[in-house]
Short mmCIF file of C-alpha atoms and ligand atoms in Angstrom, two decimals:
data_model
loop_
_atom_site.label_atom_id
_atom_site.label_comp_id
_atom_site.label_asym_id
_atom_site.label_seq_id
_atom_site.Cartn_x
_atom_site.Cartn_y
_atom_site.Cartn_z
CA MET A 1326 118.80 52.05 -100.31
CA ASP A 1327 121.07 52.84 -97.37
CA LEU A 1328 121.65 50.93 -94.18
CA SER A 1329 119.54 53.23 -92.04
CA TYR A 1330 116.57 52.72 -94.39
CA ILE A 1331 117.01 48.97 -94.15
CA THR A 1332 117.18 48.88 -90.37
CA GLY A 1333 114.39 51.43 -90.18
CA THR A 1334 112.15 49.19 -92.29
CA PHE A 1335 113.02 46.11 -90.22
CA LEU A 1336 112.17 48.03 -87.06
CA ARG A 1337 108.94 49.32 -88.53
CA VAL A 1338 107.69 45.99 -89.89
CA GLY A 1339 109.10 44.15 -86.88
CA GLY A 1340 106.79 46.26 -84.72
CA GLY A 1341 104.11 43.70 -85.54
CA LEU A 1342 106.28 40.80 -84.42
CA GLY A 1343 105.07 40.89 -80.82
CA THR A 1344 101.45 40.35 -81.83
CA THR A 1345 102.38 37.71 -84.39
CA LEU A 1346 104.48 35.73 -81.89
CA THR A 1347 101.87 36.05 -79.15
CA LEU A 1348 99.20 34.59 -81.42
CA PHE A 1349 101.56 31.81 -82.48
CA PHE A 1350 102.52 30.73 -78.97
CA VAL A 1351 99.05 31.05 -77.45
CA THR A 1352 97.60 29.00 -80.31
CA ILE A 1353 100.22 26.24 -80.05
CA LEU A 1354 100.09 26.01 -76.26
CA ALA A 1355 96.29 25.94 -76.12
CA SER A 1356 95.40 23.95 -79.22
CA LEU A 1357 97.72 20.97 -78.66
CA PRO A 1358 96.15 19.90 -75.34
CA LEU A 1359 92.68 20.94 -76.50
CA GLY A 1360 93.23 18.88 -79.63
CA PHE A 1361 94.14 15.81 -77.58
CA LEU A 1362 91.06 16.33 -75.44
CA ILE A 1363 88.94 16.37 -78.60
CA THR A 1364 90.68 13.19 -79.77
CA MET A 1365 89.60 11.54 -76.53
CA LEU A 1366 86.03 12.76 -77.13
CA LEU A 1367 86.14 11.42 -80.71
CA ARG A 1368 86.91 8.00 -79.23
CA SER A 1369 84.61 8.31 -76.23
CA GLY A 1370 82.18 5.53 -75.35
CA ALA A 1371 79.29 8.02 -75.22
CA ALA A 1372 77.75 8.48 -78.66
CA PRO A 1373 76.61 12.10 -78.14
CA LEU A 1374 80.17 13.15 -77.23
CA ARG A 1375 81.53 11.36 -80.29
CA TRP A 1376 78.91 12.95 -82.48
CA LEU A 1377 79.41 16.48 -81.12
CA SER A 1378 83.20 16.38 -81.33
CA GLY A 1379 83.00 14.88 -84.82
CA ALA A 1380 80.70 17.68 -85.94
CA PHE A 1381 83.01 20.29 -84.42
CA VAL A 1382 86.05 18.88 -86.22
CA TYR A 1383 84.15 18.72 -89.51
CA LEU A 1384 82.95 22.32 -89.14
CA MET A 1385 86.40 23.69 -88.28
CA ARG A 1386 88.24 21.81 -91.01
CA SER A 1387 85.71 22.35 -93.76
CA THR A 1388 85.17 26.10 -93.57
CA PRO A 1389 87.80 28.78 -94.22
CA LEU A 1390 89.64 30.11 -91.20
CA VAL A 1391 88.99 33.62 -92.52
CA LEU A 1392 85.24 32.97 -92.41
CA GLN A 1393 85.59 31.64 -88.86
CA LEU A 1394 87.44 34.78 -87.79
CA LEU A 1395 84.89 37.08 -89.41
CA PHE A 1396 82.06 35.03 -87.89
CA ILE A 1397 83.53 35.26 -84.38
CA TYR A 1398 84.31 38.98 -84.47
CA PHE A 1399 81.55 40.43 -86.65
CA GLY A 1400 78.93 37.66 -86.57
CA LEU A 1401 78.60 36.54 -82.97
CA PRO A 1402 77.52 39.95 -81.56
CA TYR A 1403 74.43 39.86 -83.80
CA LEU A 1404 73.26 36.52 -82.45
CA PRO A 1405 69.90 36.78 -80.66
CA TYR A 1406 69.99 36.60 -76.81
CA VAL A 1407 73.72 35.80 -76.42
CA GLY A 1408 75.13 38.36 -78.86
CA GLY A 1409 75.60 40.92 -76.09
CA TYR A 1410 78.28 38.82 -74.45
CA PHE A 1411 80.42 39.03 -77.57
CA SER A 1412 79.99 42.71 -78.42
CA THR A 1413 82.85 43.80 -76.17
CA MET A 1414 85.31 41.17 -77.44
CA GLY A 1415 88.47 42.72 -78.88
CA ARG A 1416 89.85 41.94 -82.33
CA PHE A 1417 92.90 40.12 -81.00
CA THR A 1418 90.85 38.05 -78.54
CA ALA A 1419 88.50 37.04 -81.36
CA THR A 1420 91.47 36.03 -83.49
CA VAL A 1421 92.96 33.94 -80.70
CA TRP A 1422 89.65 32.08 -80.19
CA GLY A 1423 89.37 31.38 -83.89
CA PHE A 1424 92.92 30.12 -84.19
CA VAL A 1425 92.81 27.95 -81.07
CA LEU A 1426 89.55 26.24 -82.05
CA ASN A 1427 90.62 25.79 -85.66
CA TYR A 1428 94.04 24.36 -84.89
CA ALA A 1429 92.67 22.15 -82.10
CA ALA A 1430 90.41 20.50 -84.69
CA TYR A 1431 93.36 19.81 -86.98
CA PHE A 1432 95.51 18.49 -84.13
CA ALA A 1433 92.62 16.28 -82.97
CA GLU A 1434 92.52 14.60 -86.37
CA ILE A 1435 96.31 14.20 -86.42
CA PHE A 1436 96.30 12.65 -82.95
CA ARG A 1437 93.43 10.36 -83.88
CA GLY A 1438 95.51 9.00 -86.75
CA GLY A 1439 98.49 8.61 -84.42
CA LEU A 1440 96.41 6.62 -81.94
CA LEU A 1441 95.34 4.20 -84.65
CA ALA A 1442 99.02 3.39 -85.15
CA VAL A 1443 99.44 2.23 -81.54
CA ASP A 1444 99.36 -1.58 -81.44
CA PRO A 1445 96.39 -2.91 -79.40
CA GLY A 1446 98.92 -5.27 -77.77
CA GLN A 1447 100.37 -2.25 -75.98
CA TYR A 1448 97.11 -1.73 -74.08
CA GLU A 1449 97.00 -5.43 -73.19
CA ALA A 1450 100.59 -5.45 -71.93
CA ALA A 1451 99.86 -2.36 -69.82
CA LYS A 1452 96.75 -4.00 -68.43
CA VAL A 1453 98.37 -7.27 -67.39
CA LEU A 1454 101.22 -5.30 -65.79
CA GLY A 1455 98.57 -3.59 -63.66
CA LEU A 1456 98.86 -0.03 -64.99
CA THR A 1457 95.86 2.23 -64.50
CA ARG A 1458 94.06 3.71 -67.49
CA TRP A 1459 95.60 7.09 -66.79
CA GLN A 1460 99.12 5.60 -66.63
CA THR A 1461 98.47 3.66 -69.81
CA THR A 1462 97.35 6.79 -71.64
CA CYS A 1463 100.10 9.10 -70.43
CA ARG A 1464 103.09 6.79 -70.24
CA ILE A 1465 102.47 4.16 -72.89
CA VAL A 1466 100.05 5.48 -75.51
CA LEU A 1467 100.83 9.22 -75.68
CA PRO A 1468 104.57 8.91 -76.37
CA GLN A 1469 103.96 6.36 -79.13
CA MET A 1470 101.14 8.40 -80.62
CA LEU A 1471 103.28 11.55 -80.62
CA ARG A 1472 106.07 9.81 -82.49
CA VAL A 1473 103.69 9.00 -85.31
CA ALA A 1474 101.97 12.39 -85.16
CA MET A 1475 105.10 14.52 -84.90
CA PRO A 1476 105.77 15.08 -88.64
CA SER A 1477 102.18 16.22 -89.19
CA VAL A 1478 102.30 18.39 -86.07
CA SER A 1479 105.45 20.01 -87.47
CA ASN A 1480 103.68 20.69 -90.74
CA GLU A 1481 100.76 22.34 -88.99
CA THR A 1482 103.10 24.42 -86.86
CA ILE A 1483 104.82 25.83 -89.91
CA THR A 1484 101.45 26.53 -91.51
CA LEU A 1485 100.45 28.32 -88.31
CA VAL A 1486 103.40 30.72 -88.61
CA LYS A 1487 102.13 31.77 -92.01
CA ASP A 1488 98.47 31.71 -90.97
CA THR A 1489 99.14 34.33 -88.30
CA SER A 1490 98.99 36.79 -91.20
CA LEU A 1491 95.24 36.08 -91.37
CA MET A 1492 94.95 38.50 -88.45
CA PHE A 1493 94.95 40.95 -91.33
CA THR A 1494 91.30 39.98 -91.79
CA LEU A 1495 90.35 41.63 -88.51
CA ALA A 1496 92.87 44.45 -89.01
CA VAL A 1497 94.95 43.43 -86.00
CA PRO A 1498 98.31 45.16 -86.37
CA GLU A 1499 100.81 42.36 -86.97
CA VAL A 1500 103.82 41.91 -89.27
CA LEU A 1501 101.90 41.89 -92.55
CA GLN A 1502 99.72 44.86 -91.54
CA PHE A 1503 102.83 46.91 -90.70
CA ALA A 1504 104.48 45.91 -93.96
CA LYS A 1505 101.47 46.90 -96.02
CA SER A 1506 101.12 50.29 -94.39
CA ALA A 1507 104.86 50.87 -94.88
CA VAL A 1508 104.53 50.01 -98.57
CA SER A 1509 101.60 52.34 -99.11
CA SER A 1510 103.05 55.22 -97.14
CA THR A 1511 106.55 55.09 -98.71
CA GLY A 1512 105.70 53.79 -102.16
CA ARG A 1513 108.44 51.17 -102.03
CA THR A 1514 108.31 47.36 -102.27
CA PHE A 1515 111.01 46.64 -99.77
CA PRO A 1516 108.78 46.34 -96.63
CA PHE A 1517 107.11 43.28 -98.20
CA VAL A 1518 110.55 41.71 -98.66
CA VAL A 1519 111.26 42.42 -95.00
CA ALA A 1520 107.97 40.74 -94.00
CA GLY A 1521 108.97 37.70 -96.06
CA ILE A 1522 112.37 37.59 -94.38
CA ILE A 1523 110.73 37.75 -90.96
CA TYR A 1524 108.46 34.77 -91.76
CA LEU A 1525 111.43 32.86 -93.19
CA GLY A 1526 113.40 33.54 -90.03
CA MET A 1527 110.60 32.39 -87.74
CA ASN A 1528 110.12 29.18 -89.69
CA LEU A 1529 113.86 28.51 -89.77
CA ALA A 1530 113.97 28.68 -85.97
CA ILE A 1531 110.82 26.58 -85.62
CA THR A 1532 111.98 23.93 -88.10
CA TRP A 1533 115.21 23.62 -86.18
CA LEU A 1534 113.33 23.33 -82.87
CA LEU A 1535 110.92 20.71 -84.27
CA LYS A 1536 113.82 18.65 -85.63
CA ALA A 1537 115.27 18.57 -82.13
CA VAL A 1538 111.91 17.45 -80.71
CA GLU A 1539 111.55 14.75 -83.38
CA LYS A 1540 115.02 13.44 -82.50
CA ARG A 1541 113.81 12.81 -78.97
CA PHE A 1542 111.28 10.36 -80.38
CA ASP A 1543 113.89 8.40 -82.26
CA TYR A 1544 113.88 4.86 -80.91
CA MET B 207 91.91 -26.76 -51.97
CA ALA B 208 94.05 -26.37 -55.06
CA PHE B 209 96.21 -23.30 -55.64
CA LEU B 210 94.36 -22.22 -58.80
CA GLU B 211 90.82 -23.44 -59.30
CA VAL B 212 88.94 -22.79 -62.51
CA ARG B 213 85.31 -23.87 -62.46
CA GLN B 214 82.87 -24.02 -65.35
CA LEU B 215 84.31 -21.10 -67.29
CA GLU B 216 82.11 -20.07 -70.20
CA LYS B 217 82.73 -17.39 -72.76
CA SER B 218 81.11 -16.50 -76.08
CA PHE B 219 82.02 -13.92 -78.67
CA ASP B 220 78.65 -12.70 -79.90
CA ALA B 221 76.91 -15.97 -80.73
CA LEU B 222 80.10 -18.04 -80.96
CA PRO B 223 80.75 -20.12 -77.85
CA VAL B 224 84.53 -20.25 -77.37
CA LEU B 225 84.82 -21.66 -73.84
CA ARG B 226 82.10 -24.14 -72.94
CA GLY B 227 82.50 -25.06 -69.30
CA VAL B 228 86.24 -25.29 -68.70
CA SER B 229 87.23 -26.64 -65.28
CA PHE B 230 90.66 -27.60 -63.99
CA THR B 231 92.91 -27.12 -61.01
CA VAL B 232 96.57 -26.22 -60.76
CA GLU B 233 98.87 -26.88 -57.81
CA ARG B 234 101.79 -24.66 -56.88
CA GLY B 235 104.78 -25.46 -59.06
CA ASP B 236 102.70 -27.17 -61.73
CA VAL B 237 103.71 -26.59 -65.32
CA ILE B 238 100.59 -26.98 -67.43
CA ALA B 239 100.94 -27.26 -71.17
CA VAL B 240 97.75 -26.28 -72.99
CA ILE B 241 97.59 -27.82 -76.44
CA GLY B 242 94.90 -28.09 -79.09
CA SER B 243 94.16 -27.05 -82.61
CA SER B 244 93.72 -23.48 -83.79
CA GLY B 245 90.50 -21.87 -82.58
CA SER B 246 89.93 -24.33 -79.74
CA GLY B 247 89.96 -21.49 -77.19
CA LYS B 248 93.46 -21.74 -75.69
CA SER B 249 94.27 -18.03 -75.91
CA THR B 250 90.79 -17.07 -74.76
CA LEU B 251 91.23 -19.26 -71.67
CA LEU B 252 94.47 -17.49 -70.65
CA ARG B 253 92.99 -14.08 -71.45
CA CYS B 254 89.97 -14.78 -69.26
CA LEU B 255 92.19 -15.89 -66.38
CA ILE B 256 94.15 -12.63 -66.34
CA GLY B 257 91.12 -10.43 -67.00
CA LEU B 258 91.80 -9.36 -70.58
CA GLU B 259 88.41 -10.83 -71.46
CA THR B 260 85.31 -10.88 -69.30
CA VAL B 261 83.78 -14.30 -68.74
CA ASP B 262 80.09 -15.10 -69.14
CA SER B 263 79.99 -17.50 -66.22
CA GLY B 264 82.25 -19.57 -64.02
CA THR B 265 84.62 -18.80 -61.15
CA VAL B 266 88.39 -18.49 -60.75
CA THR B 267 89.98 -18.85 -57.34
CA ILE B 268 93.63 -18.33 -56.48
CA ASP B 269 94.87 -19.56 -53.13
CA GLY B 270 91.31 -19.58 -51.80
CA GLU B 271 90.66 -16.02 -52.88
CA THR B 272 87.96 -15.59 -55.51
CA PHE B 273 89.08 -13.33 -58.34
CA ILE B 274 86.35 -13.94 -60.82
CA PRO B 275 83.16 -14.58 -58.87
CA GLU B 276 80.49 -16.39 -60.84
CA GLY B 277 80.82 -14.76 -64.20
CA GLN B 278 81.49 -11.21 -63.03
CA SER B 279 84.56 -9.49 -64.35
CA PRO B 280 86.97 -8.49 -61.59
CA ASP B 281 86.53 -4.96 -60.22
CA PRO B 282 89.50 -2.57 -60.50
CA ARG B 283 90.84 -3.41 -57.05
CA ARG B 284 90.74 -7.15 -57.76
CA ARG B 285 92.22 -6.52 -61.20
CA LYS B 286 95.23 -4.86 -59.64
CA ALA B 287 95.65 -7.69 -57.15
CA LEU B 288 95.33 -10.18 -59.99
CA ALA B 289 97.97 -8.35 -62.03
CA GLY B 290 100.26 -8.63 -59.02
CA ARG B 291 99.90 -12.39 -58.82
CA MET B 292 99.86 -13.35 -62.49
CA GLY B 293 102.26 -12.46 -65.24
CA MET B 294 101.58 -12.90 -68.93
CA VAL B 295 103.87 -13.33 -71.91
CA PHE B 296 102.39 -12.71 -75.35
CA GLN B 297 103.15 -14.22 -78.72
CA ASN B 298 104.11 -10.77 -80.06
CA PHE B 299 106.17 -9.74 -77.03
CA ASN B 300 104.32 -6.39 -76.67
CA LEU B 301 107.39 -4.62 -75.34
CA PHE B 302 107.04 -0.85 -75.03
CA PRO B 303 109.01 0.41 -78.05
CA HIS B 304 109.67 3.88 -76.61
CA MET B 305 111.42 2.48 -73.55
CA THR B 306 114.81 0.85 -73.29
CA VAL B 307 115.04 -2.72 -72.04
CA ARG B 308 115.76 -1.46 -68.53
CA GLN B 309 112.83 0.97 -68.66
CA ASN B 310 110.52 -1.78 -69.90
CA LEU B 311 111.21 -3.61 -66.65
CA LEU B 312 111.52 -0.66 -64.30
CA GLU B 313 108.85 1.80 -65.40
CA PRO B 314 105.80 -0.47 -65.01
CA TYR B 315 107.23 -1.74 -61.73
CA ARG B 316 107.61 1.79 -60.40
CA MET B 317 104.14 2.78 -61.60
CA THR B 318 102.48 -0.15 -59.87
CA THR B 319 104.64 -0.32 -56.74
CA PRO B 320 105.41 3.30 -55.89
CA GLY B 321 108.05 3.64 -53.22
CA ALA B 322 109.62 0.24 -53.83
CA ALA B 323 113.40 0.65 -53.62
CA ASP B 324 114.37 -2.77 -54.95
CA GLY B 325 113.54 -2.03 -58.61
CA GLU B 326 117.07 -1.48 -59.91
CA GLU B 327 118.40 -4.54 -58.17
CA LYS B 328 115.52 -6.75 -59.33
CA CYS B 329 115.87 -5.46 -62.88
CA ARG B 330 119.59 -6.24 -62.91
CA ARG B 331 119.06 -9.72 -61.49
CA LEU B 332 116.31 -10.60 -63.98
CA LEU B 333 118.21 -9.28 -66.99
CA GLU B 334 121.15 -11.36 -65.87
CA LYS B 335 118.86 -14.37 -65.55
CA VAL B 336 117.65 -14.02 -69.15
CA GLY B 337 121.19 -13.25 -70.30
CA LEU B 338 120.53 -9.69 -71.50
CA LEU B 339 122.29 -7.50 -68.98
CA ASP B 340 124.45 -6.11 -71.77
CA LYS B 341 121.32 -4.96 -73.64
CA ALA B 342 119.87 -2.99 -70.71
CA ASP B 343 120.12 0.39 -72.44
CA VAL B 344 119.06 -0.73 -75.89
CA TYR B 345 115.64 -0.07 -77.43
CA PRO B 346 113.53 -3.14 -78.33
CA SER B 347 113.77 -2.32 -82.05
CA LYS B 348 117.45 -3.28 -81.86
CA LEU B 349 116.76 -6.79 -80.47
CA SER B 350 116.12 -10.11 -82.17
CA GLY B 351 112.75 -11.80 -81.62
CA GLY B 352 114.25 -14.24 -79.13
CA GLN B 353 115.85 -11.42 -77.19
CA LYS B 354 112.58 -9.48 -77.18
CA GLN B 355 110.72 -12.43 -75.76
CA ARG B 356 113.36 -12.91 -73.06
CA VAL B 357 112.92 -9.25 -72.09
CA ALA B 358 109.14 -9.77 -72.02
CA ILE B 359 109.59 -12.72 -69.67
CA ALA B 360 111.89 -10.69 -67.43
CA ARG B 361 109.39 -7.81 -67.42
CA ALA B 362 106.56 -10.13 -66.38
CA LEU B 363 108.76 -11.50 -63.57
CA MET B 364 109.49 -8.04 -62.10
CA LYS B 365 106.50 -8.08 -59.75
CA SER B 366 107.31 -11.64 -58.62
CA PRO B 367 104.11 -13.24 -59.87
CA GLU B 368 103.00 -16.59 -58.50
CA ILE B 369 101.58 -17.75 -61.81
CA MET B 370 103.00 -17.14 -65.27
CA LEU B 371 100.83 -17.41 -68.36
CA PHE B 372 102.52 -17.93 -71.74
CA ASP B 373 100.51 -17.66 -74.96
CA GLU B 374 102.53 -19.33 -77.71
CA PRO B 375 105.72 -17.57 -76.63
CA THR B 376 107.79 -18.99 -79.46
CA SER B 377 105.29 -18.96 -82.32
CA ALA B 378 106.44 -15.60 -83.71
CA LEU B 379 110.08 -16.62 -83.62
CA ASP B 380 112.48 -17.87 -86.21
CA PRO B 381 112.89 -21.62 -85.45
CA LEU B 382 116.55 -21.00 -84.65
CA LEU B 383 115.57 -18.60 -81.85
CA THR B 384 112.96 -20.70 -80.04
CA GLY B 385 115.62 -22.58 -78.07
CA GLU B 386 116.83 -19.58 -76.09
CA VAL B 387 113.28 -18.76 -74.98
CA LEU B 388 112.34 -22.35 -74.19
CA SER B 389 115.45 -22.87 -72.10
CA ILE B 390 114.53 -19.88 -69.93
CA MET B 391 111.05 -21.31 -69.49
CA ARG B 392 112.56 -24.67 -68.57
CA ARG B 393 114.66 -22.93 -65.94
CA LEU B 394 111.59 -21.22 -64.52
CA ALA B 395 109.88 -24.61 -64.38
CA GLU B 396 112.85 -26.09 -62.49
CA GLU B 397 112.55 -23.22 -60.01
CA HIS B 398 108.95 -24.36 -59.41
CA MET B 399 107.23 -21.39 -60.99
CA THR B 400 103.57 -22.20 -61.55
CA MET B 401 103.08 -21.92 -65.30
CA LEU B 402 100.32 -22.26 -67.88
CA VAL B 403 101.85 -22.53 -71.31
CA VAL B 404 99.84 -22.53 -74.54
CA THR B 405 102.24 -24.08 -77.00
CA HIS B 406 102.68 -25.89 -80.26
CA GLU B 407 106.15 -27.04 -79.13
CA MET B 408 105.28 -30.63 -78.35
CA SER B 409 108.80 -31.44 -77.19
CA PHE B 410 108.54 -28.68 -74.58
CA ALA B 411 105.15 -30.00 -73.43
CA GLN B 412 106.55 -33.52 -73.27
CA GLU B 413 109.72 -32.67 -71.33
CA ALA B 414 108.89 -29.66 -69.18
CA ALA B 415 105.18 -29.98 -68.39
CA SER B 416 103.87 -31.74 -65.33
CA ARG B 417 100.40 -31.93 -66.89
CA VAL B 418 98.95 -31.46 -70.33
CA LEU B 419 95.49 -30.08 -71.10
CA PHE B 420 94.20 -30.91 -74.54
CA MET B 421 91.51 -28.46 -75.65
CA LYS B 422 88.95 -29.06 -78.33
CA ASP B 423 86.00 -26.82 -79.24
CA GLY B 424 86.12 -24.85 -76.00
CA CYS B 425 86.32 -27.87 -73.71
CA ILE B 426 89.15 -29.76 -72.09
CA ALA B 427 88.85 -33.01 -74.02
CA GLU B 428 91.62 -34.79 -72.15
CA GLU B 429 94.15 -34.05 -69.45
CA GLY B 430 96.94 -35.97 -67.81
CA PRO B 431 100.69 -36.24 -67.38
CA PRO B 432 102.63 -35.92 -70.65
CA SER B 433 103.80 -39.51 -70.39
CA GLU B 434 100.18 -40.62 -70.75
CA ILE B 435 98.88 -38.01 -73.18
CA PHE B 436 101.74 -38.43 -75.61
CA THR B 437 102.13 -42.20 -75.49
CA ARG B 438 98.64 -43.55 -74.91
CA PRO B 439 95.93 -40.88 -75.29
CA ARG B 440 92.50 -42.11 -74.29
CA GLN B 441 90.48 -39.91 -76.64
CA PRO B 442 90.56 -40.44 -80.38
CA GLU B 443 90.60 -36.61 -80.88
CA THR B 444 93.79 -36.33 -78.85
CA ALA B 445 95.44 -39.04 -80.90
CA ALA B 446 94.31 -37.37 -84.12
CA PHE B 447 95.65 -33.97 -83.00
CA LEU B 448 99.01 -35.40 -81.91
CA GLY B 449 99.22 -37.26 -85.18
CA SER B 450 98.61 -34.06 -87.13
CA VAL B 451 101.27 -32.04 -85.29
CA SER B 452 103.94 -34.75 -85.41
CA ARG B 453 103.56 -34.97 -89.18
CA ARG B 454 104.29 -31.23 -89.59
N1 LIG C 2464 87.92 -10.80 -79.77
C1 LIG C 2464 87.28 -11.78 -80.45
N2 LIG C 2464 86.14 -11.53 -81.10
C2 LIG C 2464 85.49 -12.49 -81.78
N3 LIG C 2464 85.91 -13.77 -81.85
C3 LIG C 2464 87.05 -14.09 -81.23
C4 LIG C 2464 87.80 -13.11 -80.50
N4 LIG C 2464 88.88 -13.72 -79.99
C5 LIG C 2464 88.82 -15.00 -80.37
N5 LIG C 2464 87.72 -15.24 -81.11
C6 LIG C 2464 87.30 -16.53 -81.69
O1 LIG C 2464 87.32 -17.46 -80.64
C7 LIG C 2464 87.80 -18.72 -81.09
C8 LIG C 2464 88.92 -19.20 -80.21
O2 LIG C 2464 90.00 -18.29 -80.33
P1 LIG C 2464 91.36 -18.49 -79.54
O3 LIG C 2464 92.23 -17.36 -79.94
O4 LIG C 2464 91.08 -18.66 -78.09
O5 LIG C 2464 91.89 -19.84 -80.15
P2 LIG C 2464 93.30 -20.53 -79.94
O6 LIG C 2464 93.05 -21.89 -79.43
O7 LIG C 2464 94.19 -19.67 -79.15
O8 LIG C 2464 93.83 -20.64 -81.44
P3 LIG C 2464 95.31 -20.44 -82.02
O9 LIG C 2464 96.04 -21.73 -81.83
O10 LIG C 2464 95.07 -20.16 -83.48
O11 LIG C 2464 95.93 -19.30 -81.31
C9 LIG C 2464 88.20 -18.52 -82.54
O12 LIG C 2464 87.17 -19.03 -83.34
C10 LIG C 2464 88.30 -17.04 -82.70
O13 LIG C 2464 87.96 -16.65 -83.99
MG1 LIG C 2465 95.90 -18.47 -79.59
#
């Protein structure tokens, strides 16, 4: 195994890195705020909103992500009446939808737990000081909720890095897909090792970043 | 017309009547001690005054302006005006743990009075007043209970309220730490701050209050200057209550 083979394999498997990273960042950036929105719906005063958001979270957390991806890409186009709208959806787009909805449900549950940890006295103090509901939510409740939720959010984020490999299900060319085709075309194991190293590297960077974020909540 | 007028306040939780027609008046600079046994409705009274609870009926008027008109809860605009005129100090401090002492004072002030330039100066003056200027950049988790409560008092004073409500401000404190909080409240009283203080500190009520309200079962059973209430109460319930607390 010479150096040029090693770098060649890294380059070949790394060709999927763009797709993998895109999915990761789009999912994180979209599912965190969407998750908080769902948390608000879970606690809404209107029973139908509570019921709908509760059902959504249950559905997303209780069925396999792989099934959800298959359902979105292969299942939706066969739906009566509306199926036509989905028939032109690309594989990557379908994957992104699946990931964003799935992770939003998990984040919603994490945030809901974090909100329970905020002392009711905090809302009362904010109220007698004359803060609006919006100010109370954004400036008083959110920062305290995030502190509690941060370790679980970190966990999910690291899981997400690994879950990006589920794009495999819809045959979207990402890191794992490239590694597998390299293994079958060259008959060597090494591309899988390279894929592993790439995931390790991504999670090392992300763990380090999350630690820095968690430090900011240290009070 | 009195500065603060409370008329026939009633409030029930589900079927449980907690305030049953509470009426009293407060003049500017009065220090009212509210005493009474547990569950008599003292906290609920303060919470209704500042709008943390909605009342079932009754009116509250401050300086001739009606804030709670006949049993309706104040609308958002009135609420904001009310928050500007009344400050409240809780038993459990309720400081914002993610903000430093300075931010606890400044941030709410800036949020509610955008554009005000006197925040820093006010914050410095108030922290000096409660003797915590050196703790300005510390998080509440690093403070003792007494220090936390002094910060909470300073925070409530930021918007220069005309009335301060205290709900058992020293009850969560180690007995050794109540003195530092009470002495700040005494100073406020000397500066003629209008105060309503729910307290089990009978010595504070006796020395610092201009009037004492004794509550029993959601009513004001007796009221008067501390010299009368503490030495010759007219109601047998008052005498019984004072007897029970002095024996503790
Ligand atoms: N949010 C609530 N829901 C239901 N009941 C309540 C609520 N708040 C207070 N109560 C009831 O109202 C009654 C009066 O409570 P309140 O807290 O005003 O008493 P208190 O005089 O302040 O007593 P303490 O000295 O123990 O603080 C109590 O019986 C209490 O259980
Ligand atoms: Mg109470």
